[in-house]
Amino acid sequence: MIRWKLHEVMALKRIRNIDLAEALGITENSIYRLRKASEMPRLTPQRLEGICAVLKCQPGDLLEWVPDAQQTVQSSGGNGGGYSAPLSQP
């Protein structure tokens, strides 16, 4: 799951909902919904860029990958279909 950390970043930078809303040209209620989301909401690249510009942060500051509790790693021998770096020749 991708965890959305807008609430944490806004608190850290002491930015209020109304301040971010005015800077982005959207309603305070829209910011409230974005801030309360625990998983990453659907955002346009322009909206994400606007949030990052106002908060002076990188997109990665707003996101955190958290493994799902139900997610299991299945062993199928080899590398399980994942990436395997080529072996270097001496």
PDB file of N, CA and C in Angstrom:
ATOM      1  N   MET A   1       0.847  -1.169   0.000  1.00  0.00           N
ATOM      2  CA  MET A   1       0.000   0.000   0.000  1.00  0.00           C
ATOM      3  C   MET A   1       0.897   1.238   0.000  1.00  0.00           C
ATOM      4  N   ILE A   2       0.480   2.240  -0.706  1.00  0.00           N
ATOM      5  CA  ILE A   2       1.186   3.520  -0.696  1.00  0.00           C
ATOM      6  C   ILE A   2       0.468   4.420   0.307  1.00  0.00           C
ATOM      7  N   ARG A   3       1.168   4.779   1.377  1.00  0.00           N
ATOM      8  CA  ARG A   3       0.584   5.622   2.419  1.00  0.00           C
ATOM      9  C   ARG A   3       0.810   7.082   2.050  1.00  0.00           C
ATOM     10  N   TRP A   4      -0.222   7.881   2.165  1.00  0.00           N
ATOM     11  CA  TRP A   4      -0.224   9.295   1.823  1.00  0.00           C
ATOM     12  C   TRP A   4       0.042  10.087   3.090  1.00  0.00           C
ATOM     13  N   LYS A   5       1.085  10.916   3.088  1.00  0.00           N
ATOM     14  CA  LYS A   5       1.513  11.598   4.305  1.00  0.00           C
ATOM     15  C   LYS A   5       1.326  13.116   4.250  1.00  0.00           C
ATOM     16  N   LEU A   6       0.333  13.590   3.500  1.00  0.00           N
ATOM     17  CA  LEU A   6       0.111  15.032   3.399  1.00  0.00           C
ATOM     18  C   LEU A   6      -0.126  15.642   4.774  1.00  0.00           C
ATOM     19  N   HIS A   7      -0.927  14.970   5.595  1.00  0.00           N
ATOM     20  CA  HIS A   7      -1.213  15.487   6.940  1.00  0.00           C
ATOM     21  C   HIS A   7       0.081  15.723   7.722  1.00  0.00           C
ATOM     22  N   GLU A   8       0.985  14.745   7.690  1.00  0.00           N
ATOM     23  CA  GLU A   8       2.246  14.855   8.433  1.00  0.00           C
ATOM     24  C   GLU A   8       3.125  15.981   7.896  1.00  0.00           C
ATOM     25  N   VAL A   9       3.221  16.082   6.573  1.00  0.00           N
ATOM     26  CA  VAL A   9       4.078  17.110   5.968  1.00  0.00           C
ATOM     27  C   VAL A   9       3.514  18.502   6.244  1.00  0.00           C
ATOM     28  N   MET A  10       2.195  18.655   6.139  1.00  0.00           N
ATOM     29  CA  MET A  10       1.589  19.956   6.440  1.00  0.00           C
ATOM     30  C   MET A  10       1.807  20.338   7.900  1.00  0.00           C
ATOM     31  N   ALA A  11       1.684  19.376   8.809  1.00  0.00           N
ATOM     32  CA  ALA A  11       1.906  19.656  10.232  1.00  0.00           C
ATOM     33  C   ALA A  11       3.359  20.043  10.488  1.00  0.00           C
ATOM     34  N   LEU A  12       4.273  19.323   9.866  1.00  0.00           N
ATOM     35  CA  LEU A  12       5.697  19.606  10.034  1.00  0.00           C
ATOM     36  C   LEU A  12       6.049  21.015   9.548  1.00  0.00           C
ATOM     37  N   LYS A  13       5.431  21.415   8.442  1.00  0.00           N
ATOM     38  CA  LYS A  13       5.735  22.720   7.850  1.00  0.00           C
ATOM     39  C   LYS A  13       4.794  23.814   8.337  1.00  0.00           C
ATOM     40  N   ARG A  14       3.867  23.437   9.218  1.00  0.00           N
ATOM     41  CA  ARG A  14       2.901  24.367   9.817  1.00  0.00           C
ATOM     42  C   ARG A  14       2.104  25.136   8.761  1.00  0.00           C
ATOM     43  N   ILE A  15       1.594  24.378   7.794  1.00  0.00           N
ATOM     44  CA  ILE A  15       0.752  24.933   6.738  1.00  0.00           C
ATOM     45  C   ILE A  15      -0.693  24.561   7.054  1.00  0.00           C
ATOM     46  N   ARG A  16      -1.577  25.546   7.062  1.00  0.00           N
ATOM     47  CA  ARG A  16      -2.994  25.291   7.342  1.00  0.00           C
ATOM     48  C   ARG A  16      -3.729  24.912   6.061  1.00  0.00           C
ATOM     49  N   ASN A  17      -4.872  24.245   6.225  1.00  0.00           N
ATOM     50  CA  ASN A  17      -5.693  23.853   5.082  1.00  0.00           C
ATOM     51  C   ASN A  17      -6.021  25.059   4.208  1.00  0.00           C
ATOM     52  N   ILE A  18      -6.429  26.156   4.831  1.00  0.00           N
ATOM     53  CA  ILE A  18      -6.844  27.344   4.081  1.00  0.00           C
ATOM     54  C   ILE A  18      -5.679  27.923   3.281  1.00  0.00           C
ATOM     55  N   ASP A  19      -4.472  27.883   3.841  1.00  0.00           N
ATOM     56  CA  ASP A  19      -3.297  28.419   3.147  1.00  0.00           C
ATOM     57  C   ASP A  19      -2.971  27.589   1.901  1.00  0.00           C
ATOM     58  N   LEU A  20      -3.009  26.268   2.035  1.00  0.00           N
ATOM     59  CA  LEU A  20      -2.732  25.403   0.891  1.00  0.00           C
ATOM     60  C   LEU A  20      -3.844  25.520  -0.149  1.00  0.00           C
ATOM     61  N   ALA A  21      -5.078  25.599   0.307  1.00  0.00           N
ATOM     62  CA  ALA A  21      -6.217  25.731  -0.606  1.00  0.00           C
ATOM     63  C   ALA A  21      -6.107  27.005  -1.436  1.00  0.00           C
ATOM     64  N   GLU A  22      -5.804  28.119  -0.793  1.00  0.00           N
ATOM     65  CA  GLU A  22      -5.680  29.391  -1.512  1.00  0.00           C
ATOM     66  C   GLU A  22      -4.526  29.355  -2.501  1.00  0.00           C
ATOM     67  N   ALA A  23      -3.418  28.765  -2.102  1.00  0.00           N
ATOM     68  CA  ALA A  23      -2.252  28.690  -2.993  1.00  0.00           C
ATOM     69  C   ALA A  23      -2.537  27.821  -4.218  1.00  0.00           C
ATOM     70  N   LEU A  24      -3.360  26.785  -4.050  1.00  0.00           N
ATOM     71  CA  LEU A  24      -3.671  25.870  -5.155  1.00  0.00           C
ATOM     72  C   LEU A  24      -4.926  26.279  -5.928  1.00  0.00           C
ATOM     73  N   GLY A  25      -5.689  27.218  -5.385  1.00  0.00           N
ATOM     74  CA  GLY A  25      -6.912  27.649  -6.045  1.00  0.00           C
ATOM     75  C   GLY A  25      -8.029  26.625  -5.961  1.00  0.00           C
ATOM     76  N   ILE A  26      -8.073  25.883  -4.847  1.00  0.00           N
ATOM     77  CA  ILE A  26      -9.149  24.908  -4.636  1.00  0.00           C
ATOM     78  C   ILE A  26      -9.781  25.178  -3.279  1.00  0.00           C
ATOM     79  N   THR A  27     -10.859  24.461  -2.974  1.00  0.00           N
ATOM     80  CA  THR A  27     -11.568  24.720  -1.725  1.00  0.00           C
ATOM     81  C   THR A  27     -10.834  24.121  -0.527  1.00  0.00           C
ATOM     82  N   GLU A  28     -11.101  24.712   0.625  1.00  0.00           N
ATOM     83  CA  GLU A  28     -10.530  24.198   1.861  1.00  0.00           C
ATOM     84  C   GLU A  28     -11.041  22.788   2.143  1.00  0.00           C
ATOM     85  N   ASN A  29     -12.287  22.509   1.749  1.00  0.00           N
ATOM     86  CA  ASN A  29     -12.864  21.181   1.936  1.00  0.00           C
ATOM     87  C   ASN A  29     -12.098  20.139   1.113  1.00  0.00           C
ATOM     88  N   SER A  30     -11.652  20.512  -0.083  1.00  0.00           N
ATOM     89  CA  SER A  30     -10.853  19.596  -0.908  1.00  0.00           C
ATOM     90  C   SER A  30      -9.531  19.269  -0.226  1.00  0.00           C
ATOM     91  N   ILE A  31      -8.916  20.273   0.373  1.00  0.00           N
ATOM     92  CA  ILE A  31      -7.661  20.035   1.104  1.00  0.00           C
ATOM     93  C   ILE A  31      -7.925  19.138   2.310  1.00  0.00           C
ATOM     94  N   TYR A  32      -9.032  19.381   2.999  1.00  0.00           N
ATOM     95  CA  TYR A  32      -9.379  18.552   4.150  1.00  0.00           C
ATOM     96  C   TYR A  32      -9.468  17.083   3.740  1.00  0.00           C
ATOM     97  N   ARG A  33     -10.157  16.802   2.619  1.00  0.00           N
ATOM     98  CA  ARG A  33     -10.296  15.414   2.152  1.00  0.00           C
ATOM     99  C   ARG A  33      -8.943  14.828   1.742  1.00  0.00           C
ATOM    100  N   LEU A  34      -8.109  15.629   1.068  1.00  0.00           N
ATOM    101  CA  LEU A  34      -6.768  15.149   0.688  1.00  0.00           C
ATOM    102  C   LEU A  34      -5.932  14.852   1.922  1.00  0.00           C
ATOM    103  N   ARG A  35      -6.047  15.716   2.911  1.00  0.00           N
ATOM    104  CA  ARG A  35      -5.243  15.578   4.124  1.00  0.00           C
ATOM    105  C   ARG A  35      -5.650  14.366   4.955  1.00  0.00           C
ATOM    106  N   LYS A  36      -6.940  14.049   4.965  1.00  0.00           N
ATOM    107  CA  LYS A  36      -7.434  12.937   5.777  1.00  0.00           C
ATOM    108  C   LYS A  36      -7.274  11.582   5.103  1.00  0.00           C
ATOM    109  N   ALA A  37      -6.933  11.562   3.824  1.00  0.00           N
ATOM    110  CA  ALA A  37      -6.760  10.286   3.114  1.00  0.00           C
ATOM    111  C   ALA A  37      -5.546   9.549   3.676  1.00  0.00           C
ATOM    112  N   SER A  38      -5.697   8.253   3.905  1.00  0.00           N
ATOM    113  CA  SER A  38      -4.559   7.464   4.400  1.00  0.00           C
ATOM    114  C   SER A  38      -3.795   6.831   3.240  1.00  0.00           C
ATOM    115  N   GLU A  39      -4.516   6.520   2.159  1.00  0.00           N
ATOM    116  CA  GLU A  39      -3.862   5.990   0.960  1.00  0.00           C
ATOM    117  C   GLU A  39      -3.772   7.109  -0.063  1.00  0.00           C
ATOM    118  N   MET A  40      -2.804   7.001  -0.947  1.00  0.00           N
ATOM    119  CA  MET A  40      -2.594   8.055  -1.926  1.00  0.00           C
ATOM    120  C   MET A  40      -3.846   8.265  -2.781  1.00  0.00           C
ATOM    121  N   PRO A  41      -4.350   9.495  -2.807  1.00  0.00           N
ATOM    122  CA  PRO A  41      -5.519   9.779  -3.642  1.00  0.00           C
ATOM    123  C   PRO A  41      -5.105   9.926  -5.105  1.00  0.00           C
ATOM    124  N   ARG A  42      -6.081   9.892  -5.986  1.00  0.00           N
ATOM    125  CA  ARG A  42      -5.806  10.123  -7.408  1.00  0.00           C
ATOM    126  C   ARG A  42      -5.559  11.611  -7.593  1.00  0.00           C
ATOM    127  N   LEU A  43      -4.386  11.931  -8.076  1.00  0.00           N
ATOM    128  CA  LEU A  43      -4.004  13.323  -8.304  1.00  0.00           C
ATOM    129  C   LEU A  43      -3.457  13.471  -9.711  1.00  0.00           C
ATOM    130  N   THR A  44      -3.700  14.618 -10.307  1.00  0.00           N
ATOM    131  CA  THR A  44      -3.051  14.903 -11.582  1.00  0.00           C
ATOM    132  C   THR A  44      -1.608  15.278 -11.286  1.00  0.00           C
ATOM    133  N   PRO A  45      -0.721  15.102 -12.245  1.00  0.00           N
ATOM    134  CA  PRO A  45       0.667  15.539 -12.033  1.00  0.00           C
ATOM    135  C   PRO A  45       0.750  17.028 -11.687  1.00  0.00           C
ATOM    136  N   GLN A  46      -0.136  17.830 -12.270  1.00  0.00           N
ATOM    137  CA  GLN A  46      -0.130  19.267 -11.989  1.00  0.00           C
ATOM    138  C   GLN A  46      -0.518  19.549 -10.543  1.00  0.00           C
ATOM    139  N   ARG A  47      -1.493  18.809 -10.009  1.00  0.00           N
ATOM    140  CA  ARG A  47      -1.918  19.020  -8.621  1.00  0.00           C
ATOM    141  C   ARG A  47      -0.800  18.596  -7.663  1.00  0.00           C
ATOM    142  N   LEU A  48      -0.162  17.453  -7.949  1.00  0.00           N
ATOM    143  CA  LEU A  48       0.945  17.000  -7.104  1.00  0.00           C
ATOM    144  C   LEU A  48       2.093  17.999  -7.153  1.00  0.00           C
ATOM    145  N   GLU A  49       2.379  18.521  -8.336  1.00  0.00           N
ATOM    146  CA  GLU A  49       3.435  19.525  -8.474  1.00  0.00           C
ATOM    147  C   GLU A  49       3.090  20.784  -7.677  1.00  0.00           C
ATOM    148  N   GLY A  50       1.823  21.196  -7.718  1.00  0.00           N
ATOM    149  CA  GLY A  50       1.395  22.373  -6.962  1.00  0.00           C
ATOM    150  C   GLY A  50       1.550  22.172  -5.466  1.00  0.00           C
ATOM    151  N   ILE A  51       1.149  20.999  -4.972  1.00  0.00           N
ATOM    152  CA  ILE A  51       1.288  20.696  -3.544  1.00  0.00           C
ATOM    153  C   ILE A  51       2.754  20.746  -3.147  1.00  0.00           C
ATOM    154  N   CYS A  52       3.612  20.116  -3.954  1.00  0.00           N
ATOM    155  CA  CYS A  52       5.045  20.094  -3.648  1.00  0.00           C
ATOM    156  C   CYS A  52       5.646  21.507  -3.687  1.00  0.00           C
ATOM    157  N   ALA A  53       5.196  22.333  -4.625  1.00  0.00           N
ATOM    158  CA  ALA A  53       5.721  23.697  -4.731  1.00  0.00           C
ATOM    159  C   ALA A  53       5.358  24.511  -3.491  1.00  0.00           C
ATOM    160  N   VAL A  54       4.107  24.400  -3.056  1.00  0.00           N
ATOM    161  CA  VAL A  54       3.660  25.161  -1.884  1.00  0.00           C
ATOM    162  C   VAL A  54       4.346  24.662  -0.618  1.00  0.00           C
ATOM    163  N   LEU A  55       4.462  23.340  -0.484  1.00  0.00           N
ATOM    164  CA  LEU A  55       5.062  22.764   0.721  1.00  0.00           C
ATOM    165  C   LEU A  55       6.591  22.711   0.657  1.00  0.00           C
ATOM    166  N   LYS A  56       7.144  23.051  -0.510  1.00  0.00           N
ATOM    167  CA  LYS A  56       8.597  22.996  -0.717  1.00  0.00           C
ATOM    168  C   LYS A  56       9.138  21.615  -0.320  1.00  0.00           C
ATOM    169  N   CYS A  57       8.565  20.595  -0.979  1.00  0.00           N
ATOM    170  CA  CYS A  57       8.963  19.220  -0.688  1.00  0.00           C
ATOM    171  C   CYS A  57       9.037  18.437  -1.988  1.00  0.00           C
ATOM    172  N   GLN A  58       9.534  17.237  -1.914  1.00  0.00           N
ATOM    173  CA  GLN A  58       9.596  16.312  -3.041  1.00  0.00           C
ATOM    174  C   GLN A  58       8.381  15.384  -2.970  1.00  0.00           C
ATOM    175  N   PRO A  59       7.913  14.848  -4.112  1.00  0.00           N
ATOM    176  CA  PRO A  59       6.787  13.911  -4.062  1.00  0.00           C
ATOM    177  C   PRO A  59       7.034  12.746  -3.105  1.00  0.00           C
ATOM    178  N   GLY A  60       8.268  12.280  -3.029  1.00  0.00           N
ATOM    179  CA  GLY A  60       8.598  11.174  -2.131  1.00  0.00           C
ATOM    180  C   GLY A  60       8.396  11.505  -0.660  1.00  0.00           C
ATOM    181  N   ASP A  61       8.413  12.803  -0.321  1.00  0.00           N
ATOM    182  CA  ASP A  61       8.156  13.208   1.064  1.00  0.00           C
ATOM    183  C   ASP A  61       6.699  12.964   1.453  1.00  0.00           C
ATOM    184  N   LEU A  62       5.830  12.899   0.445  1.00  0.00           N
ATOM    185  CA  LEU A  62       4.400  12.731   0.687  1.00  0.00           C
ATOM    186  C   LEU A  62       3.954  11.271   0.634  1.00  0.00           C
ATOM    187  N   LEU A  63       4.858  10.377   0.251  1.00  0.00           N
ATOM    188  CA  LEU A  63       4.509   8.975   0.037  1.00  0.00           C
ATOM    189  C   LEU A  63       5.388   8.048   0.858  1.00  0.00           C
ATOM    190  N   GLU A  64       4.800   6.932   1.266  1.00  0.00           N
ATOM    191  CA  GLU A  64       5.564   5.886   1.951  1.00  0.00           C
ATOM    192  C   GLU A  64       4.980   4.543   1.549  1.00  0.00           C
ATOM    193  N   TRP A  65       5.838   3.627   1.119  1.00  0.00           N
ATOM    194  CA  TRP A  65       5.377   2.279   0.786  1.00  0.00           C
ATOM    195  C   TRP A  65       5.351   1.452   2.053  1.00  0.00           C
ATOM    196  N   VAL A  66       4.198   0.838   2.308  1.00  0.00           N
ATOM    197  CA  VAL A  66       4.016  -0.029   3.462  1.00  0.00           C
ATOM    198  C   VAL A  66       3.532  -1.376   2.942  1.00  0.00           C
ATOM    199  N   PRO A  67       4.257  -2.459   3.217  1.00  0.00           N
ATOM    200  CA  PRO A  67       3.805  -3.765   2.728  1.00  0.00           C
ATOM    201  C   PRO A  67       2.454  -4.136   3.348  1.00  0.00           C
ATOM    202  N   ASP A  68       1.579  -4.720   2.528  1.00  0.00           N
ATOM    203  CA  ASP A  68       0.280  -5.174   3.018  1.00  0.00           C
ATOM    204  C   ASP A  68       0.471  -6.367   3.944  1.00  0.00           C
ATOM    205  N   ALA A  69      -0.376  -6.474   4.944  1.00  0.00           N
ATOM    206  CA  ALA A  69      -0.297  -7.593   5.883  1.00  0.00           C
ATOM    207  C   ALA A  69      -0.602  -8.911   5.190  1.00  0.00           C
ATOM    208  N   GLN A  70      -1.493  -8.889   4.183  1.00  0.00           N
ATOM    209  CA  GLN A  70      -1.870 -10.114   3.486  1.00  0.00           C
ATOM    210  C   GLN A  70      -0.845 -10.512   2.435  1.00  0.00           C
ATOM    211  N   GLN A  71       0.037  -9.618   2.100  1.00  0.00           N
ATOM    212  CA  GLN A  71       1.009  -9.886   1.045  1.00  0.00           C
ATOM    213  C   GLN A  71       2.005 -10.943   1.519  1.00  0.00           C
ATOM    214  N   THR A  72       2.201 -11.964   0.726  1.00  0.00           N
ATOM    215  CA  THR A  72       3.162 -13.001   1.081  1.00  0.00           C
ATOM    216  C   THR A  72       4.161 -13.154  -0.048  1.00  0.00           C
ATOM    217  N   VAL A  73       5.331 -13.547   0.297  1.00  0.00           N
ATOM    218  CA  VAL A  73       6.365 -13.795  -0.695  1.00  0.00           C
ATOM    219  C   VAL A  73       6.325 -15.283  -1.023  1.00  0.00           C
ATOM    220  N   GLN A  74       6.149 -15.582  -2.284  1.00  0.00           N
ATOM    221  CA  GLN A  74       6.066 -16.969  -2.705  1.00  0.00           C
ATOM    222  C   GLN A  74       7.399 -17.376  -3.312  1.00  0.00           C
ATOM    223  N   SER A  75       7.897 -18.491  -2.861  1.00  0.00           N
ATOM    224  CA  SER A  75       9.157 -18.992  -3.379  1.00  0.00           C
ATOM    225  C   SER A  75       8.874 -19.962  -4.511  1.00  0.00           C
ATOM    226  N   SER A  76       9.457 -19.653  -5.667  1.00  0.00           N
ATOM    227  CA  SER A  76       9.258 -20.558  -6.801  1.00  0.00           C
ATOM    228  C   SER A  76      10.604 -21.037  -7.331  1.00  0.00           C
ATOM    229  N   GLY A  77      11.594 -21.043  -6.451  1.00  0.00           N
ATOM    230  CA  GLY A  77      12.928 -21.389  -6.910  1.00  0.00           C
ATOM    231  C   GLY A  77      13.468 -20.217  -7.709  1.00  0.00           C
ATOM    232  N   GLY A  78      14.707 -20.139  -7.920  1.00  0.00           N
ATOM    233  CA  GLY A  78      15.270 -19.022  -8.684  1.00  0.00           C
ATOM    234  C   GLY A  78      15.010 -17.719  -7.959  1.00  0.00           C
ATOM    235  N   ASN A  79      14.684 -16.707  -8.743  1.00  0.00           N
ATOM    236  CA  ASN A  79      14.483 -15.393  -8.145  1.00  0.00           C
ATOM    237  C   ASN A  79      13.017 -15.005  -8.063  1.00  0.00           C
ATOM    238  N   GLY A  80      12.096 -15.899  -8.314  1.00  0.00           N
ATOM    239  CA  GLY A  80      10.682 -15.616  -8.179  1.00  0.00           C
ATOM    240  C   GLY A  80      10.162 -14.626  -9.198  1.00  0.00           C
ATOM    241  N   GLY A  81      10.831 -14.502 -10.331  1.00  0.00           N
ATOM    242  CA  GLY A  81      10.362 -13.597 -11.356  1.00  0.00           C
ATOM    243  C   GLY A  81      10.838 -12.174 -11.161  1.00  0.00           C
ATOM    244  N   GLY A  82      11.627 -11.920 -10.134  1.00  0.00           N
ATOM    245  CA  GLY A  82      12.119 -10.571  -9.884  1.00  0.00           C
ATOM    246  C   GLY A  82      13.335 -10.253 -10.725  1.00  0.00           C
ATOM    247  N   TYR A  83      13.887  -9.109 -10.509  1.00  0.00           N
ATOM    248  CA  TYR A  83      15.055  -8.656 -11.243  1.00  0.00           C
ATOM    249  C   TYR A  83      16.288  -9.406 -10.773  1.00  0.00           C
ATOM    250  N   SER A  84      17.118  -9.802 -11.707  1.00  0.00           N
ATOM    251  CA  SER A  84      18.357 -10.472 -11.379  1.00  0.00           C
ATOM    252  C   SER A  84      19.485  -9.754 -12.113  1.00  0.00           C
ATOM    253  N   ALA A  85      20.442  -9.251 -11.364  1.00  0.00           N
ATOM    254  CA  ALA A  85      21.573  -8.555 -11.997  1.00  0.00           C
ATOM    255  C   ALA A  85      22.425  -9.575 -12.738  1.00  0.00           C
ATOM    256  N   PRO A  86      22.928  -9.182 -13.901  1.00  0.00           N
ATOM    257  CA  PRO A  86      23.791 -10.108 -14.642  1.00  0.00           C
ATOM    258  C   PRO A  86      25.085 -10.379 -13.868  1.00  0.00           C
ATOM    259  N   LEU A  87      25.584 -11.596 -14.012  1.00  0.00           N
ATOM    260  CA  LEU A  87      26.842 -11.950 -13.363  1.00  0.00           C
ATOM    261  C   LEU A  87      27.985 -11.349 -14.144  1.00  0.00           C
ATOM    262  N   SER A  88      28.947 -10.806 -13.416  1.00  0.00           N
ATOM    263  CA  SER A  88      30.100 -10.236 -14.124  1.00  0.00           C
ATOM    264  C   SER A  88      31.088 -11.360 -14.462  1.00  0.00           C
ATOM    265  N   GLN A  89      31.728 -11.244 -15.579  1.00  0.00           N
ATOM    266  CA  GLN A  89      32.716 -12.210 -16.030  1.00  0.00           C
ATOM    267  C   GLN A  89      34.092 -11.772 -15.531  1.00  0.00           C
ATOM    268  N   PRO A  90      34.915 -12.710 -14.981  1.00  0.00           N
ATOM    269  CA  PRO A  90      36.246 -12.315 -14.522  1.00  0.00           C
ATOM    270  C   PRO A  90      37.178 -11.979 -15.652  1.00  0.00           C
TER     271      PRO A  90
END
